[in-house]
N, CA, C and O atoms as CSV, one atom per row, in Angstrom:
chain,resi,resn,atom,element,x,y,z
A,1,LYS,N,N,170.523,49.501,64.512
A,1,LYS,CA,C,169.536,48.771,64.767
A,1,LYS,C,C,169.464,48.696,66.576
A,1,LYS,O,O,170.433,48.372,67.262
A,2,ILE,N,N,168.273,49.023,67.063
A,2,ILE,CA,C,168.249,49.100,68.551
A,2,ILE,C,C,167.501,47.529,69.028
A,2,ILE,O,O,166.393,47.112,68.692
A,3,ASP,N,N,168.283,47.022,69.703
A,3,ASP,CA,C,167.689,45.782,70.668
A,3,ASP,C,C,167.022,45.788,71.799
A,3,ASP,O,O,167.574,46.395,72.717
A,4,CYS,N,N,166.190,45.390,71.981
A,4,CYS,CA,C,165.731,45.393,73.311
A,4,CYS,C,C,165.400,44.219,73.579
A,4,CYS,O,O,164.463,43.681,72.988
A,5,PRO,N,N,166.151,43.569,74.577
A,5,PRO,CA,C,166.091,41.854,75.290
A,5,PRO,C,C,165.028,41.705,75.936
A,5,PRO,O,O,164.651,40.600,76.326
A,6,PHE,N,N,164.326,42.913,76.163
A,6,PHE,CA,C,163.170,42.589,76.915
A,6,PHE,C,C,161.473,42.732,76.218
A,6,PHE,O,O,161.401,43.681,75.437
A,7,SER,N,N,160.527,42.170,76.340
A,7,SER,CA,C,159.388,42.536,75.844
A,7,SER,C,C,158.432,43.210,76.417
A,7,SER,O,O,157.322,43.053,75.909
A,8,MET,N,N,158.528,44.126,77.585
A,8,MET,CA,C,157.825,44.911,77.948
A,8,MET,C,C,157.557,46.238,77.484
A,8,MET,O,O,158.509,46.992,77.283
A,9,PRO,N,N,156.090,46.715,77.239
A,9,PRO,CA,C,155.938,47.944,76.561
A,9,PRO,C,C,156.881,49.057,76.740
A,9,PRO,O,O,157.434,49.234,77.825
A,10,MET,N,N,157.089,49.820,75.716
A,10,MET,CA,C,158.064,50.976,75.932
A,10,MET,C,C,157.079,52.080,76.505
A,10,MET,O,O,155.877,51.995,76.252
A,11,SER,N,N,157.463,52.872,77.095
A,11,SER,CA,C,157.059,54.178,77.738
A,11,SER,C,C,156.916,55.506,76.798
A,11,SER,O,O,157.980,55.953,76.368
A,12,SER,N,N,155.991,56.028,76.516
A,12,SER,CA,C,155.513,57.138,75.568
A,12,SER,C,C,156.917,57.429,75.210
A,12,SER,O,O,157.349,57.325,74.063
A,13,LYS,N,N,157.814,57.905,76.533
A,13,LYS,CA,C,159.167,58.695,75.972
A,13,LYS,C,C,159.961,57.994,75.698
A,13,LYS,O,O,160.978,58.521,75.248
A,14,GLU,N,N,159.948,56.905,75.780
A,14,GLU,CA,C,161.038,55.594,75.020
A,14,GLU,C,C,160.687,55.581,73.962
A,14,GLU,O,O,161.582,55.404,73.136
A,15,ARG,N,N,159.441,55.732,73.492
A,15,ARG,CA,C,158.769,55.632,72.051
A,15,ARG,C,C,159.406,56.833,71.464
A,15,ARG,O,O,160.394,56.672,70.748
A,16,LYS,N,N,158.981,57.925,71.673
A,16,LYS,CA,C,159.621,59.224,71.307
A,16,LYS,C,C,161.084,59.100,71.196
A,16,LYS,O,O,161.556,59.182,70.062
A,17,GLU,N,N,161.823,58.927,72.128
A,17,GLU,CA,C,163.359,58.644,71.994
A,17,GLU,C,C,163.834,57.245,70.841
A,17,GLU,O,O,164.936,57.121,70.308
A,18,SER,N,N,162.898,56.517,70.722
A,18,SER,CA,C,163.691,55.471,69.807
A,18,SER,C,C,163.242,56.211,68.284
A,18,SER,O,O,164.161,56.266,67.467
A,19,ILE,N,N,162.105,56.693,67.916
A,19,ILE,CA,C,161.772,57.084,66.661
A,19,ILE,C,C,162.565,58.346,66.179
A,19,ILE,O,O,162.812,58.628,65.006
A,20,GLU,N,N,163.007,59.231,67.575
A,20,GLU,CA,C,164.511,60.234,67.053
A,20,GLU,C,C,165.524,59.723,66.618
A,20,GLU,O,O,166.137,60.278,65.707
A,21,THR,N,N,165.947,58.553,67.155
A,21,THR,CA,C,167.043,58.253,67.295
A,21,THR,C,C,166.970,57.183,65.915
A,21,THR,O,O,167.987,57.050,65.234
A,22,ALA,N,N,166.129,56.689,65.678
A,22,ALA,CA,C,165.968,55.988,64.214
A,22,ALA,C,C,165.914,56.567,63.049
A,22,ALA,O,O,166.355,56.097,62.000
A,23,PHE,N,N,165.261,57.818,63.227
A,23,PHE,CA,C,165.180,58.668,61.916
A,23,PHE,C,C,166.208,59.374,61.688
A,23,PHE,O,O,166.420,59.714,60.524
A,24,SER,N,N,167.185,59.810,62.825
A,24,SER,CA,C,168.653,60.774,62.721
A,24,SER,C,C,169.555,59.327,62.096
A,24,SER,O,O,170.360,59.637,61.217
A,25,GLY,N,N,169.523,58.204,62.353
A,25,GLY,CA,C,169.978,57.295,61.724
A,25,GLY,C,C,169.836,56.817,60.549
A,25,GLY,O,O,170.762,56.089,60.192
A,26,VAL,N,N,168.779,57.011,59.625
A,26,VAL,CA,C,168.484,56.446,58.248
A,26,VAL,C,C,167.962,57.643,57.730
A,26,VAL,O,O,167.587,57.434,56.576
A,27,GLN,N,N,167.727,59.094,58.162
A,27,GLN,CA,C,167.061,60.016,57.367
A,27,GLN,C,C,168.433,60.380,56.197
A,27,GLN,O,O,169.604,60.083,56.432
A,28,GLU,N,N,167.944,61.081,54.927
A,28,GLU,CA,C,168.392,61.267,54.096
A,28,GLU,C,C,167.718,62.522,53.407
A,28,GLU,O,O,166.680,62.456,52.750
A,29,ASN,N,N,168.513,63.786,53.667
A,29,ASN,CA,C,167.865,65.117,53.346
A,29,ASN,C,C,166.492,65.285,53.775
A,29,ASN,O,O,165.528,65.440,53.026
A,30,GLY,N,N,166.476,65.230,55.346
A,30,GLY,CA,C,165.547,65.456,56.247
A,30,GLY,C,C,164.255,64.299,55.948
A,30,GLY,O,O,163.233,64.564,56.580
A,31,LYS,N,N,164.200,63.359,55.280
A,31,LYS,CA,C,163.193,62.556,55.107
A,31,LYS,C,C,163.663,61.028,55.024
A,31,LYS,O,O,164.853,60.756,54.865
A,32,CYS,N,N,162.744,60.111,55.130
A,32,CYS,CA,C,163.155,58.775,55.313
A,32,CYS,C,C,161.894,57.790,54.745
A,32,CYS,O,O,160.754,58.252,54.784
A,33,ARG,N,N,162.066,56.764,54.348
A,33,ARG,CA,C,160.817,55.643,54.257
A,33,ARG,C,C,160.410,55.203,55.669
A,33,ARG,O,O,161.183,55.071,56.619
A,34,ILE,N,N,159.138,55.003,55.670
A,34,ILE,CA,C,158.590,54.248,57.227
A,34,ILE,C,C,159.106,52.886,57.243
A,34,ILE,O,O,159.165,52.385,58.366
A,35,SER,N,N,159.522,52.116,56.198
A,35,SER,CA,C,160.170,50.896,55.936
A,35,SER,C,C,161.618,51.020,56.798
A,35,SER,O,O,161.903,50.312,57.764
A,36,GLU,N,N,162.285,51.856,56.346
A,36,GLU,CA,C,163.541,51.877,56.795
A,36,GLU,C,C,163.617,52.011,58.488
A,36,GLU,O,O,164.435,51.504,59.256
A,37,LEU,N,N,162.467,52.877,58.774
A,37,LEU,CA,C,162.684,53.053,60.386
A,37,LEU,C,C,162.086,52.086,60.981
A,37,LEU,O,O,162.384,51.889,62.159
A,38,ALA,N,N,161.149,51.278,60.372
A,38,ALA,CA,C,160.845,49.607,60.928
A,38,ALA,C,C,161.897,49.045,61.140
A,38,ALA,O,O,162.153,48.735,62.303
A,39,GLU,N,N,162.783,48.754,60.139
A,39,GLU,CA,C,164.052,47.841,59.818
A,39,GLU,C,C,165.072,48.280,61.286
A,39,GLU,O,O,165.584,47.564,62.146
A,40,TYR,N,N,165.069,49.194,61.164
A,40,TYR,CA,C,166.143,50.341,62.296
A,40,TYR,C,C,165.628,49.761,63.456
A,40,TYR,O,O,166.459,49.250,64.207
A,41,ILE,N,N,164.315,49.715,63.817
A,41,ILE,CA,C,163.919,49.595,65.492
A,41,ILE,C,C,163.387,48.495,65.752
A,41,ILE,O,O,162.797,48.349,66.823
A,42,GLY,N,N,163.496,47.275,64.644
A,42,GLY,CA,C,162.702,46.232,64.835
A,42,GLY,C,C,161.417,45.939,64.975
A,42,GLY,O,O,161.077,44.927,65.587
A,43,LYS,N,N,160.465,46.844,64.390
A,43,LYS,CA,C,159.167,47.023,64.735
A,43,LYS,C,C,158.272,46.893,63.050
A,43,LYS,O,O,158.849,47.148,61.993
A,44,SER,N,N,157.087,46.536,63.121
A,44,SER,CA,C,156.524,46.911,61.846
A,44,SER,C,C,156.429,47.983,61.453
A,44,SER,O,O,156.758,48.887,62.220
A,45,GLU,N,N,156.022,48.262,60.324
A,45,GLU,CA,C,155.603,49.816,59.669
A,45,GLU,C,C,154.560,50.190,60.199
A,45,GLU,O,O,154.678,51.389,60.452
A,46,LYS,N,N,153.429,49.743,60.560
A,46,LYS,CA,C,152.502,50.186,61.054
A,46,LYS,C,C,152.645,50.788,62.526
A,46,LYS,O,O,152.116,51.809,62.964
A,47,THR,N,N,153.462,49.929,63.150
A,47,THR,CA,C,153.617,50.264,64.800
A,47,THR,C,C,154.895,51.646,64.373
A,47,THR,O,O,154.745,52.740,64.917
A,48,VAL,N,N,155.749,51.486,63.663
A,48,VAL,CA,C,156.409,53.037,63.261
A,48,VAL,C,C,155.527,54.194,62.814
A,48,VAL,O,O,155.731,55.370,63.112
A,49,GLY,N,N,154.511,53.731,62.058
A,49,GLY,CA,C,153.490,54.797,61.961
A,49,GLY,C,C,152.673,55.534,63.306
A,49,GLY,O,O,152.498,56.743,63.454
A,50,ARG,N,N,152.326,54.661,64.037
A,50,ARG,CA,C,151.835,54.608,65.097
A,50,ARG,C,C,152.701,55.996,65.981
A,50,ARG,O,O,152.329,57.144,66.226
A,51,TYR,N,N,154.210,55.130,66.342
A,51,TYR,CA,C,155.012,56.082,66.921
A,51,TYR,C,C,154.984,57.330,66.240
A,51,TYR,O,O,154.635,58.307,66.902
A,52,LEU,N,N,155.237,57.460,65.234
A,52,LEU,CA,C,155.388,58.789,64.412
A,52,LEU,C,C,154.237,59.839,64.653
A,52,LEU,O,O,154.439,61.032,64.878
A,53,LYS,N,N,152.834,59.150,64.564
A,53,LYS,CA,C,151.534,59.878,64.986
A,53,LYS,C,C,151.835,60.486,66.459
A,53,LYS,O,O,151.737,61.687,66.709
A,54,GLU,N,N,152.200,59.534,67.366
A,54,GLU,CA,C,151.977,59.530,68.637
A,54,GLU,C,C,153.136,60.857,68.655
A,54,GLU,O,O,152.747,61.990,68.939
A,55,HIS,N,N,154.524,60.586,68.336
A,55,HIS,CA,C,155.143,61.643,68.487
A,55,HIS,C,C,154.821,63.242,67.936
A,55,HIS,O,O,155.158,64.134,68.713
A,56,GLY,N,N,154.201,63.639,66.668
A,56,GLY,CA,C,153.514,64.669,66.660
A,56,GLY,C,C,154.362,65.752,65.610
A,56,GLY,O,O,153.910,66.695,64.960
A,57,GLY,N,N,155.832,65.210,65.717
A,57,GLY,CA,C,156.690,66.282,65.308
A,57,GLY,C,C,156.879,65.967,63.815
A,57,GLY,O,O,157.505,66.795,63.153
A,58,PHE,N,N,156.387,64.814,63.185
A,58,PHE,CA,C,156.745,64.319,61.961
A,58,PHE,C,C,155.834,64.155,60.754
A,58,PHE,O,O,154.995,63.335,61.126
A,59,TRP,N,N,155.552,64.523,59.449
A,59,TRP,CA,C,154.714,64.497,58.549
A,59,TRP,C,C,154.901,62.985,58.073
A,59,TRP,O,O,156.021,62.510,58.264
A,60,ILE,N,N,154.141,62.345,57.602
A,60,ILE,CA,C,153.863,60.983,57.072
A,60,ILE,C,C,152.854,61.353,55.546
A,60,ILE,O,O,151.837,62.019,55.351
A,61,GLU,N,N,153.637,60.644,54.795
A,61,GLU,CA,C,152.908,61.006,53.370
A,61,GLU,C,C,153.600,59.691,52.466
A,61,GLU,O,O,154.816,59.499,52.480
A,62,GLU,N,N,152.590,58.769,51.638
A,62,GLU,CA,C,153.168,58.162,50.981
A,62,GLU,C,C,154.404,57.126,51.254
A,62,GLU,O,O,155.397,57.134,50.526
A,63,GLY,N,N,154.234,56.061,52.577
A,63,GLY,CA,C,155.385,55.870,53.001
A,63,GLY,C,C,156.774,56.269,53.211
A,63,GLY,O,O,157.795,55.584,53.260
A,64,GLU,N,N,156.547,57.829,53.351
A,64,GLU,CA,C,157.762,58.353,53.857
A,64,GLU,C,C,157.511,59.426,55.048
A,64,GLU,O,O,156.346,59.698,55.336
A,65,CYS,N,N,158.027,59.721,55.384
A,65,CYS,CA,C,158.084,60.776,56.525
A,65,CYS,C,C,159.591,61.963,56.637
A,65,CYS,O,O,160.637,61.901,55.991
A,66,GLY,N,N,159.260,62.770,57.485
A,66,GLY,CA,C,160.274,63.770,57.720
A,66,GLY,C,C,159.877,64.518,59.116
A,66,GLY,O,O,158.867,64.307,59.786
A,67,LEU,N,N,161.039,65.545,59.412
A,67,LEU,CA,C,160.084,66.321,60.688
A,67,LEU,C,C,159.611,67.357,60.301
A,67,LEU,O,O,160.147,67.841,59.304
A,68,LYS,N,N,158.567,68.023,60.855
A,68,LYS,CA,C,157.552,68.637,60.423
A,68,LYS,C,C,158.516,70.498,60.608
A,68,LYS,O,O,158.983,70.962,61.649
A,69,ALA,N,N,158.518,70.944,59.643
A,69,ALA,CA,C,158.907,72.172,59.796
A,69,ALA,C,C,158.810,73.165,60.921
A,69,ALA,O,O,159.280,74.295,60.788
């Protein structure tokens, strides 16, 4: 789990890096549940969904995600 002691908003680059790190930590067979990412980085599933969409390199379907081919 990634803990940030500050409540300052993350930059776009930091969000991208955090979602990539979380995905590599929890993915299995190239996909994972959004809830697992949310737990890993300590954010809500809704926030993680926004991070994934902002990143642009992930597919999202029925609560799961993975890297686009």
